[in-house]
PDB file of C-alpha atoms in Angstrom:
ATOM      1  CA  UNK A   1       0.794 -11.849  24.591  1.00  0.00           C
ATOM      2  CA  UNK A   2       3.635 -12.993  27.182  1.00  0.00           C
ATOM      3  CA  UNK A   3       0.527 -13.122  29.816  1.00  0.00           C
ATOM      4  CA  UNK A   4      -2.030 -14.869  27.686  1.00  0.00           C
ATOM      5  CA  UNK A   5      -1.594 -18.032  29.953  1.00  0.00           C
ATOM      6  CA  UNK A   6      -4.155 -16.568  31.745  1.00  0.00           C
ATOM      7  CA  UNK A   7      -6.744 -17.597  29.023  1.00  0.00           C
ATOM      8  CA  UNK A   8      -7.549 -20.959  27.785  1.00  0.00           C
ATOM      9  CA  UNK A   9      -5.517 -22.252  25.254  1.00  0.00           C
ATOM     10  CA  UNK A  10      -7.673 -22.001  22.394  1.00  0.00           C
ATOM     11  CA  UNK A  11      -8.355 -18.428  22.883  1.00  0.00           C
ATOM     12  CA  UNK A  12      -4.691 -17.773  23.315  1.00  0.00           C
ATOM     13  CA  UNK A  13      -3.477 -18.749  20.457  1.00  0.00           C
ATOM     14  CA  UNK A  14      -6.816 -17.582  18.581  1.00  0.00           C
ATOM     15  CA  UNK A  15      -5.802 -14.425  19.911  1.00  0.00           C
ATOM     16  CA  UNK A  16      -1.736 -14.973  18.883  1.00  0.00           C
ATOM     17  CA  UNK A  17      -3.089 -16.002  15.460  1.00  0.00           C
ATOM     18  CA  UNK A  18      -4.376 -12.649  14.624  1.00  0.00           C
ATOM     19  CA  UNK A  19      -1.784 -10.524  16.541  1.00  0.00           C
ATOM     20  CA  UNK A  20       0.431 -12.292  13.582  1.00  0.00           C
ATOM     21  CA  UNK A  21      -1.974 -11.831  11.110  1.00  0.00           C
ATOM     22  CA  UNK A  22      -2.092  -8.248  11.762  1.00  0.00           C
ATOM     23  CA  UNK A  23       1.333  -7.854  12.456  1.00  0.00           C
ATOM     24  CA  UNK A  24       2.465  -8.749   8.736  1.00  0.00           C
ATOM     25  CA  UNK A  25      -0.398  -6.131   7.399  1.00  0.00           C
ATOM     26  CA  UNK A  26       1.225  -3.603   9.230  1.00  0.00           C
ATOM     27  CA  UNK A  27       4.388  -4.553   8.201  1.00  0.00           C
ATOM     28  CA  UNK A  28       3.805  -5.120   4.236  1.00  0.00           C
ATOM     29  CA  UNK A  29       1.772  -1.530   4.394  1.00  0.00           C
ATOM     30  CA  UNK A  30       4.729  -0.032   5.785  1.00  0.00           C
ATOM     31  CA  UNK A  31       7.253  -1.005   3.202  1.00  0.00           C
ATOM     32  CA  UNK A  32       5.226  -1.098   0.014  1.00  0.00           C
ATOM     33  CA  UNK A  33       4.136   2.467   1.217  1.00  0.00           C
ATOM     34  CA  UNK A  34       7.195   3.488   1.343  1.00  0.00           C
ATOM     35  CA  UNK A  35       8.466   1.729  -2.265  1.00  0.00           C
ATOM     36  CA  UNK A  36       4.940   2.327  -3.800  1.00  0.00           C
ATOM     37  CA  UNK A  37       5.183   6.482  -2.605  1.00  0.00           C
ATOM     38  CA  UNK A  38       8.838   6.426  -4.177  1.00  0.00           C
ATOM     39  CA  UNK A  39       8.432   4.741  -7.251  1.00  0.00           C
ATOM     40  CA  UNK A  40       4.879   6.297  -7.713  1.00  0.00           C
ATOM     41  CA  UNK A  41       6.870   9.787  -6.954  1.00  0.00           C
ATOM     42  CA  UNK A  42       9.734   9.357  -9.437  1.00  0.00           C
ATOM     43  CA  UNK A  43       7.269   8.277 -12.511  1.00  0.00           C
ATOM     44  CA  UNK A  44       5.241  11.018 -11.943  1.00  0.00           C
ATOM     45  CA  UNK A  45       7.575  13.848 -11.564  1.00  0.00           C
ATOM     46  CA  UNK A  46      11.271  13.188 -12.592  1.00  0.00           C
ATOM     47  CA  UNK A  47      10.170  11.143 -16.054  1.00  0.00           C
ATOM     48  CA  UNK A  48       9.375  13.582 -18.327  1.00  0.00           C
ATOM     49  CA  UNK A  49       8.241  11.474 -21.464  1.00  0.00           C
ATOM     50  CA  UNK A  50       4.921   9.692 -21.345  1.00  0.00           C
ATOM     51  CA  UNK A  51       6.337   6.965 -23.483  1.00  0.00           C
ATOM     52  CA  UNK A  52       9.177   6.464 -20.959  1.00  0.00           C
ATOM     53  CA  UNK A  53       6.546   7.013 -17.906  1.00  0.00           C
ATOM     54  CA  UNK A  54       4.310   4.174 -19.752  1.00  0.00           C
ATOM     55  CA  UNK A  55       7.393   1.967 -20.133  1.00  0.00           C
ATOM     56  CA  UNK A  56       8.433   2.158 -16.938  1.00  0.00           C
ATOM     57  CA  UNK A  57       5.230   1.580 -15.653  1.00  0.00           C
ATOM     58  CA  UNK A  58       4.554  -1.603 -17.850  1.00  0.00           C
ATOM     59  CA  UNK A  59       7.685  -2.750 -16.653  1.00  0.00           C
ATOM     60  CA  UNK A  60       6.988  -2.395 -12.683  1.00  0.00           C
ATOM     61  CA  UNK A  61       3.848  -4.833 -13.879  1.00  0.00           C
ATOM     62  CA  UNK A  62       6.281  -7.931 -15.585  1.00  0.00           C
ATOM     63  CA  UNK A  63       5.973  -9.716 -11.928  1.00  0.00           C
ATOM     64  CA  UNK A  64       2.138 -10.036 -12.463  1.00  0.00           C
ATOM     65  CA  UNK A  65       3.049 -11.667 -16.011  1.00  0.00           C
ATOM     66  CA  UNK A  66       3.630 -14.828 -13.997  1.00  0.00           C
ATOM     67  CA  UNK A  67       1.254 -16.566 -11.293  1.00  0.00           C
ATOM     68  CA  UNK A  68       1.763 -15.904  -7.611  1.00  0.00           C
ATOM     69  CA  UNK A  69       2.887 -19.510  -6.952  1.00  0.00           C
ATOM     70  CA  UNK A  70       5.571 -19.362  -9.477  1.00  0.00           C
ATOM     71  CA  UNK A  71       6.890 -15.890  -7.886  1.00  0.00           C
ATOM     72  CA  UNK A  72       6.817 -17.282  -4.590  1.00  0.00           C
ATOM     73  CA  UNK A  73       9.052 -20.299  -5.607  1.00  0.00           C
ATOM     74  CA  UNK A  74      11.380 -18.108  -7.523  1.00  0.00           C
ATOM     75  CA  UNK A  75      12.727 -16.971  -4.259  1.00  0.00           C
ATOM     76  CA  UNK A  76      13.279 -20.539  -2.733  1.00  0.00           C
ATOM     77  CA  UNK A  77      16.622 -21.148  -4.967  1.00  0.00           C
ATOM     78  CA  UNK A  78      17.739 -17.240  -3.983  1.00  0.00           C
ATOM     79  CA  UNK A  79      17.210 -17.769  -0.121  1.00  0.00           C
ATOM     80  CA  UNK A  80      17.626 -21.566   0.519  1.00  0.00           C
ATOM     81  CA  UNK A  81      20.062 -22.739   2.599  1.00  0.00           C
ATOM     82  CA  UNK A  82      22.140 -23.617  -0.147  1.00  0.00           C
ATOM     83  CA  UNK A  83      20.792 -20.711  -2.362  1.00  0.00           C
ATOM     84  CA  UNK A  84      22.204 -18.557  -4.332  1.00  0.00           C
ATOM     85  CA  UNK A  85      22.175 -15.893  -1.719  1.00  0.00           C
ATOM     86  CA  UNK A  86      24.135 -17.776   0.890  1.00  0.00           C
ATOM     87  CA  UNK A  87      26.246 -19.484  -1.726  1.00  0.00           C
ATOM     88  CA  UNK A  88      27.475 -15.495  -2.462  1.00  0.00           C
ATOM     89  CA  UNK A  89      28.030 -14.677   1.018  1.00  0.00           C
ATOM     90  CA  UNK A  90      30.241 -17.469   2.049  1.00  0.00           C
ATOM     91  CA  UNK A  91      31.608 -17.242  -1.679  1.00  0.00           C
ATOM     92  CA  UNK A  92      32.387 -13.934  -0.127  1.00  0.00           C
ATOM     93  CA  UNK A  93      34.009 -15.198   3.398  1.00  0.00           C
ATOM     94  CA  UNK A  94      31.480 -12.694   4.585  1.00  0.00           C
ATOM     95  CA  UNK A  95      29.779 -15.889   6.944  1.00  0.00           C
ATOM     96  CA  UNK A  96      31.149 -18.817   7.837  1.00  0.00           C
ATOM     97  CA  UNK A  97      27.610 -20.943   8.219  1.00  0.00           C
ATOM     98  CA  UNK A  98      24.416 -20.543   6.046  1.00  0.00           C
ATOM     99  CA  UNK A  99      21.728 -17.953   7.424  1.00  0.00           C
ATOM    100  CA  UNK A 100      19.184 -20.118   8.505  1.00  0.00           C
ATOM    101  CA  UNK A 101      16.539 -17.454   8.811  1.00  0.00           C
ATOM    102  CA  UNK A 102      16.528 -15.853   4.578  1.00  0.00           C
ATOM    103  CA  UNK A 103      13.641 -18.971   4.028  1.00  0.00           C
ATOM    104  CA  UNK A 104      10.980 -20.090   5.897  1.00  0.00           C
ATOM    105  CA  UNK A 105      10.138 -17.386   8.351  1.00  0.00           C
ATOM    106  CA  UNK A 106       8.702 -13.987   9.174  1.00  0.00           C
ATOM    107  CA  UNK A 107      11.483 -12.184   6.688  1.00  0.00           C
ATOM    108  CA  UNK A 108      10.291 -14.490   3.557  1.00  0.00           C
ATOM    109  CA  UNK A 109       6.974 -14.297   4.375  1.00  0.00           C
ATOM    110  CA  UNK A 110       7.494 -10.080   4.385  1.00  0.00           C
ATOM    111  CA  UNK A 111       9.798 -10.113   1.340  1.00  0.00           C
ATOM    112  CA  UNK A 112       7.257 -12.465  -0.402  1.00  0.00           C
ATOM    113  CA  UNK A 113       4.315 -10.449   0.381  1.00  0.00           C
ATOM    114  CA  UNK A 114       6.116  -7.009  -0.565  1.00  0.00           C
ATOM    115  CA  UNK A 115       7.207  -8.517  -4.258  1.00  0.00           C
ATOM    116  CA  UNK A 116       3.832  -9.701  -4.735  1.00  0.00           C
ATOM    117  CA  UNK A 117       1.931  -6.193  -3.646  1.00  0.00           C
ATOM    118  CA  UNK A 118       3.788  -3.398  -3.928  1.00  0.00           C
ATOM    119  CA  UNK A 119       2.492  -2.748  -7.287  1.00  0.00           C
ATOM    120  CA  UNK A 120      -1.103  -2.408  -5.587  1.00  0.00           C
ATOM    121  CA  UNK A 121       0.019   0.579  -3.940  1.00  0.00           C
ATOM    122  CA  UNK A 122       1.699   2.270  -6.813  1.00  0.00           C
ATOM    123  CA  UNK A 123      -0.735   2.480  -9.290  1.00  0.00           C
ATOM    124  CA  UNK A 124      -3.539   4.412  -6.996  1.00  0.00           C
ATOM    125  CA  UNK A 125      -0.542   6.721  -5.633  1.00  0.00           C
ATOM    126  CA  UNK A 126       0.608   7.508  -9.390  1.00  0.00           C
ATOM    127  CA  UNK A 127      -2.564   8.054 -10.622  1.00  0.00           C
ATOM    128  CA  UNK A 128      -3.338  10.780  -7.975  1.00  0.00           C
ATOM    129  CA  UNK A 129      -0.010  12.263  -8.867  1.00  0.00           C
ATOM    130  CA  UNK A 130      -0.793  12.315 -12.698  1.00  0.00           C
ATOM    131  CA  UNK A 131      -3.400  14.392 -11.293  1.00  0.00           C
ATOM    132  CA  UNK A 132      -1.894  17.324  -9.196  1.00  0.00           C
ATOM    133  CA  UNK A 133      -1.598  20.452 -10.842  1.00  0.00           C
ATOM    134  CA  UNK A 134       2.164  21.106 -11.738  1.00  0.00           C
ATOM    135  CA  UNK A 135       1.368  24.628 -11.347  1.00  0.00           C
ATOM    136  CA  UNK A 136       1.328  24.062  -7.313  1.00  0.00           C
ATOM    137  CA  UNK A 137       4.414  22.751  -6.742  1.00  0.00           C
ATOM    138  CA  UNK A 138       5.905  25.698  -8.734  1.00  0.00           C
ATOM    139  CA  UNK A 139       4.374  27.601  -6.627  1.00  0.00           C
ATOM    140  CA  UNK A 140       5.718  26.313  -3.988  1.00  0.00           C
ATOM    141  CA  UNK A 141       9.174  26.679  -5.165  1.00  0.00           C
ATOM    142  CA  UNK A 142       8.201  30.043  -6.067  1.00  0.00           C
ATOM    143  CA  UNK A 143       7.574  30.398  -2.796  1.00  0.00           C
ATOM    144  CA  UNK A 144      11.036  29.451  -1.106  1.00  0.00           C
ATOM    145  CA  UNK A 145      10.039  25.910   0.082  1.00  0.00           C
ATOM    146  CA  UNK A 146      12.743  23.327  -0.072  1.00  0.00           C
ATOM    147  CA  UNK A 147      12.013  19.788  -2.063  1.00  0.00           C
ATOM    148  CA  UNK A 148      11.256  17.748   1.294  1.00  0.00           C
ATOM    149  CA  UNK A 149       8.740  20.752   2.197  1.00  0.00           C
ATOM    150  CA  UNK A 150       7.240  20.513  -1.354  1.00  0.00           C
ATOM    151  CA  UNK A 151       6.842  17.167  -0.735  1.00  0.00           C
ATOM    152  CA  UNK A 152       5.234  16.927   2.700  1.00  0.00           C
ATOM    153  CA  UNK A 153       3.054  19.835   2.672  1.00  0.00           C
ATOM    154  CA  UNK A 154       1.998  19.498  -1.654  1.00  0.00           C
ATOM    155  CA  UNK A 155       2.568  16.204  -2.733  1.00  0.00           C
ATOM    156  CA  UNK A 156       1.543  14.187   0.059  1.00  0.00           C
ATOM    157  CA  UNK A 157      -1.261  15.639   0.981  1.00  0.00           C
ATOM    158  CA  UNK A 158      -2.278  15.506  -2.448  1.00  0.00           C
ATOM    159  CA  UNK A 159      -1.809  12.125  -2.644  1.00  0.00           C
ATOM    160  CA  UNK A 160      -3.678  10.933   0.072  1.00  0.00           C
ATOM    161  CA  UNK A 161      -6.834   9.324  -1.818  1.00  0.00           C
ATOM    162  CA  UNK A 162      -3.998   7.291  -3.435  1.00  0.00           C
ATOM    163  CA  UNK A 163      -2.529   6.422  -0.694  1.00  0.00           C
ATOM    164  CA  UNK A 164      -5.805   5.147   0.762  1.00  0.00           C
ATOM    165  CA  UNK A 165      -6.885   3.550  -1.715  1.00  0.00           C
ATOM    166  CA  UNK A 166      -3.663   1.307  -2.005  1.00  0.00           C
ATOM    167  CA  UNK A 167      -3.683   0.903   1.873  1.00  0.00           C
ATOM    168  CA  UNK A 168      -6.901  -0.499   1.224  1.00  0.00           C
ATOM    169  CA  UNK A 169      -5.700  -2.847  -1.245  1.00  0.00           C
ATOM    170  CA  UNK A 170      -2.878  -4.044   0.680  1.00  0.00           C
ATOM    171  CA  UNK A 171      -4.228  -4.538   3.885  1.00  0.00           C
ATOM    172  CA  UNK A 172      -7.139  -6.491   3.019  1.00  0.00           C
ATOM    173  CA  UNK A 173      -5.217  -8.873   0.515  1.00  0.00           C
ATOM    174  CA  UNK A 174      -2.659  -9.547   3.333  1.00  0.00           C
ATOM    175  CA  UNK A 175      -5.271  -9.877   5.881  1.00  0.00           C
ATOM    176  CA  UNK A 176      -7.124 -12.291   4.094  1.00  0.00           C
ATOM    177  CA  UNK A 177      -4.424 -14.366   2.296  1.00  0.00           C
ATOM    178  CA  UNK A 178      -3.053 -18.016   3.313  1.00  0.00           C
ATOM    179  CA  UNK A 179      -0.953 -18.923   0.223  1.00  0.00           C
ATOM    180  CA  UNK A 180       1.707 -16.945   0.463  1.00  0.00           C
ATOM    181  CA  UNK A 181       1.865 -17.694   4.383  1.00  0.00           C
ATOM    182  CA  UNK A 182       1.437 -21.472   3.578  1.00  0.00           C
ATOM    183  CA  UNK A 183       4.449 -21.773   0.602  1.00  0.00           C
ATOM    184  CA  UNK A 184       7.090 -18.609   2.235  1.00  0.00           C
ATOM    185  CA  UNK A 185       6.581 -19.752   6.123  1.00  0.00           C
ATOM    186  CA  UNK A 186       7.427 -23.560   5.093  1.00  0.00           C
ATOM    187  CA  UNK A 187       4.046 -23.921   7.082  1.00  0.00           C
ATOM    188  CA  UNK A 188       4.995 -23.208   9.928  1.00  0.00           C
ATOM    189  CA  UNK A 189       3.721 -19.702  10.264  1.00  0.00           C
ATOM    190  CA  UNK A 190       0.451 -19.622  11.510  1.00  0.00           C
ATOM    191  CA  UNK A 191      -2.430 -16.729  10.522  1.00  0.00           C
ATOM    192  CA  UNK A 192      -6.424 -16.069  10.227  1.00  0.00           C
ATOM    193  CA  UNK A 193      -6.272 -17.032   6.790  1.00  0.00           C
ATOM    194  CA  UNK A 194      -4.194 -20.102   7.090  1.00  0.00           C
ATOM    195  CA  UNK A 195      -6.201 -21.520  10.262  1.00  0.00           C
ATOM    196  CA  UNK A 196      -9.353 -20.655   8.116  1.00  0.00           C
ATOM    197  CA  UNK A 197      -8.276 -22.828   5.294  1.00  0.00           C
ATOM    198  CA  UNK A 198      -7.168 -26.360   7.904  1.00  0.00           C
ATOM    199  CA  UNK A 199     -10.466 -25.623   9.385  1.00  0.00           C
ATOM    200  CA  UNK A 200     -12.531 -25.837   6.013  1.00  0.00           C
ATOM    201  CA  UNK A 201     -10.311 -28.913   4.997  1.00  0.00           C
ATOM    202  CA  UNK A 202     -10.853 -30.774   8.149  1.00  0.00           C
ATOM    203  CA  UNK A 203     -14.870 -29.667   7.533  1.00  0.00           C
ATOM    204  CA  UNK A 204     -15.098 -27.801  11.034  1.00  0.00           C
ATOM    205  CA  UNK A 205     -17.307 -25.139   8.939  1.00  0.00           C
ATOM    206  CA  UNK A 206     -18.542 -23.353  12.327  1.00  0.00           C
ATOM    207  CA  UNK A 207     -15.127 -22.748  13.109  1.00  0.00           C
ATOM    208  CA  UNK A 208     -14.082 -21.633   9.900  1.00  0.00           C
ATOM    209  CA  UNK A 209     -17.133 -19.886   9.832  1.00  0.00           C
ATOM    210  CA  UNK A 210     -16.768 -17.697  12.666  1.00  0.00           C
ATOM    211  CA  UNK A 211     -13.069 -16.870  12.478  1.00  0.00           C
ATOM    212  CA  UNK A 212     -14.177 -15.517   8.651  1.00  0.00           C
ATOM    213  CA  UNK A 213     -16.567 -13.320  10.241  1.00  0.00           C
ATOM    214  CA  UNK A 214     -14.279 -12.355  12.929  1.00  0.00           C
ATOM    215  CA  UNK A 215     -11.565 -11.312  10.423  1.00  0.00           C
ATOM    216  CA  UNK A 216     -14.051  -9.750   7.693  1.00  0.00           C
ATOM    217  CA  UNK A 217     -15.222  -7.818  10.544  1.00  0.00           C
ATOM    218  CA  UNK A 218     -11.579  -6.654  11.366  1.00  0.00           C
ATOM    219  CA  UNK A 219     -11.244  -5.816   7.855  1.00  0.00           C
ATOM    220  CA  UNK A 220     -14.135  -3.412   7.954  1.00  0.00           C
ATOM    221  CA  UNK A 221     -13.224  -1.650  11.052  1.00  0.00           C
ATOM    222  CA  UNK A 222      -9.637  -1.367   8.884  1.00  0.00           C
ATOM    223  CA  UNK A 223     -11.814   0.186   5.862  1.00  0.00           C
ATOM    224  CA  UNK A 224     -14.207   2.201   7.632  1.00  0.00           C
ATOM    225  CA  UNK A 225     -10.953   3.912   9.833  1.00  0.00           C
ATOM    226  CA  UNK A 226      -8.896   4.790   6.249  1.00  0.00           C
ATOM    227  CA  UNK A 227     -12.062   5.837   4.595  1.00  0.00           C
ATOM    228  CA  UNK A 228     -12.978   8.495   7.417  1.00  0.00           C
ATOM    229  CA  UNK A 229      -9.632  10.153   6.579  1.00  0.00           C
ATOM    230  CA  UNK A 230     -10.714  11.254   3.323  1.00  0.00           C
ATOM    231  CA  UNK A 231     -14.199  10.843   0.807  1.00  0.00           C
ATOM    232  CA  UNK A 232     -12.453   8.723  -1.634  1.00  0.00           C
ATOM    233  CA  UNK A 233     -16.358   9.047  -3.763  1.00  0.00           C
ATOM    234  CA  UNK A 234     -15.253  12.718  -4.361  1.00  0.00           C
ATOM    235  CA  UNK A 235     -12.178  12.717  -4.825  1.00  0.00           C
ATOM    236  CA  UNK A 236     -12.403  10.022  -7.757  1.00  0.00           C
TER     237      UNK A 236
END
């Protein structure tokens, strides 16, 4: 976007707004993927007691005990400039000055966004792992495959409708959501969601209007591509 001066303003940082916008969705999917898969993967196959696998699993849902707000702000005394993570480090004589960047930017707007939604994407993965027939994987084993081979060419593919599904759920939230933007950016991060929500408080309705369509339509395109990769309908 280096050689958007090309284009009006307005259009360039229209076009800026959703590049961001669309970068954290990519970025949030990524890592709660990866922590949803994990956590999702260690429930489901190295807890052998349903009472422990339900404990656990009530446990990974405490955060949602409390508002989003009041999780968001939690992190504010942890990653201030004079928080507790900074006070540590220098504690520590591992920096000399405070890291400016923990609060307030693309990282707390990430680590926010993560905390809040990871547990979106482990819920539909572990369900579709409660469902794979143990019987497969020992016959993999059986078979000579190694764990990461199990994993890849069994478990994975097996999981896919989960793995959709909390895609899905991720994606669209983070597409669509201004709050967390608004409180962990200091507002100064800018996204569709955020511009959306000026625009409807300074009354500019056709504006807000058509960036909502413009970004529902996004989200769509999103949906439609992840739901060609497999018929979630049958495999629910």
């Amino acid at each position: 976007f280096d050689g958007c001066s090309d284009l009006s303003d307005g259009l360039c940082v229209t076009l800026k707004t959703y590049y961001s916008t669309l970068k954290f969705s990519v970025l949030v999917w990524l890592i709660t993927l990866v922590i949803g898969f994990t956590v999702a993967y260690f429930l489901a196959f190295h807890v052998r007691s349903s009472g422990m696998q339900t404990l656990l699993f009530v446990l990974c849902t405490i955060p949602f005990w409390t508002s989003n707000v009041i999780r968001m702000i939690s992190w504010v005394p942890l990653l201030g400039r004079n928080g507790l993570v900074n006070q540590t480090l220098m504690g520590m004589n591992l920096i000399e000055t405070p890291i400016e960047w923990l609060l307030f930017s693309d990282f707390s707007v990430v680590l926010a966004f993560v905390h809040l939604y990871t547990m979106f994407m482990i819920v539909p993965i572990f369900n579709s792992m409660m469902r794979i027939d143990r019987s497969l994987i020992e016959a993999a084993s059986d078979s000579g495959a190694s764990g990461w081979q199990t994993l890849w060419n069994v478990i994975v593919p097996l999981s896919r409708t989960g793995i959709i599904i909390g895609s899905i759920f991720v994606i669209t939230i983070v597409m669509g959501d201004f709050v967390t933007i608004g409180v962990m950016g200091g507002q100064q991060i800018a996204s569709v969601g955020k511009i959306i929500q000026v625009q409807t408080s300074y009354l500019q309705f056709p504006l807000a209007a058509a960036n909502a369509v413009i970004l529902l339509a996004v989200v769509l395109m999103i949906i439609w591509g992840l739901t060609r990769l497999v018929d979630i309908r049958k495999e629910l």
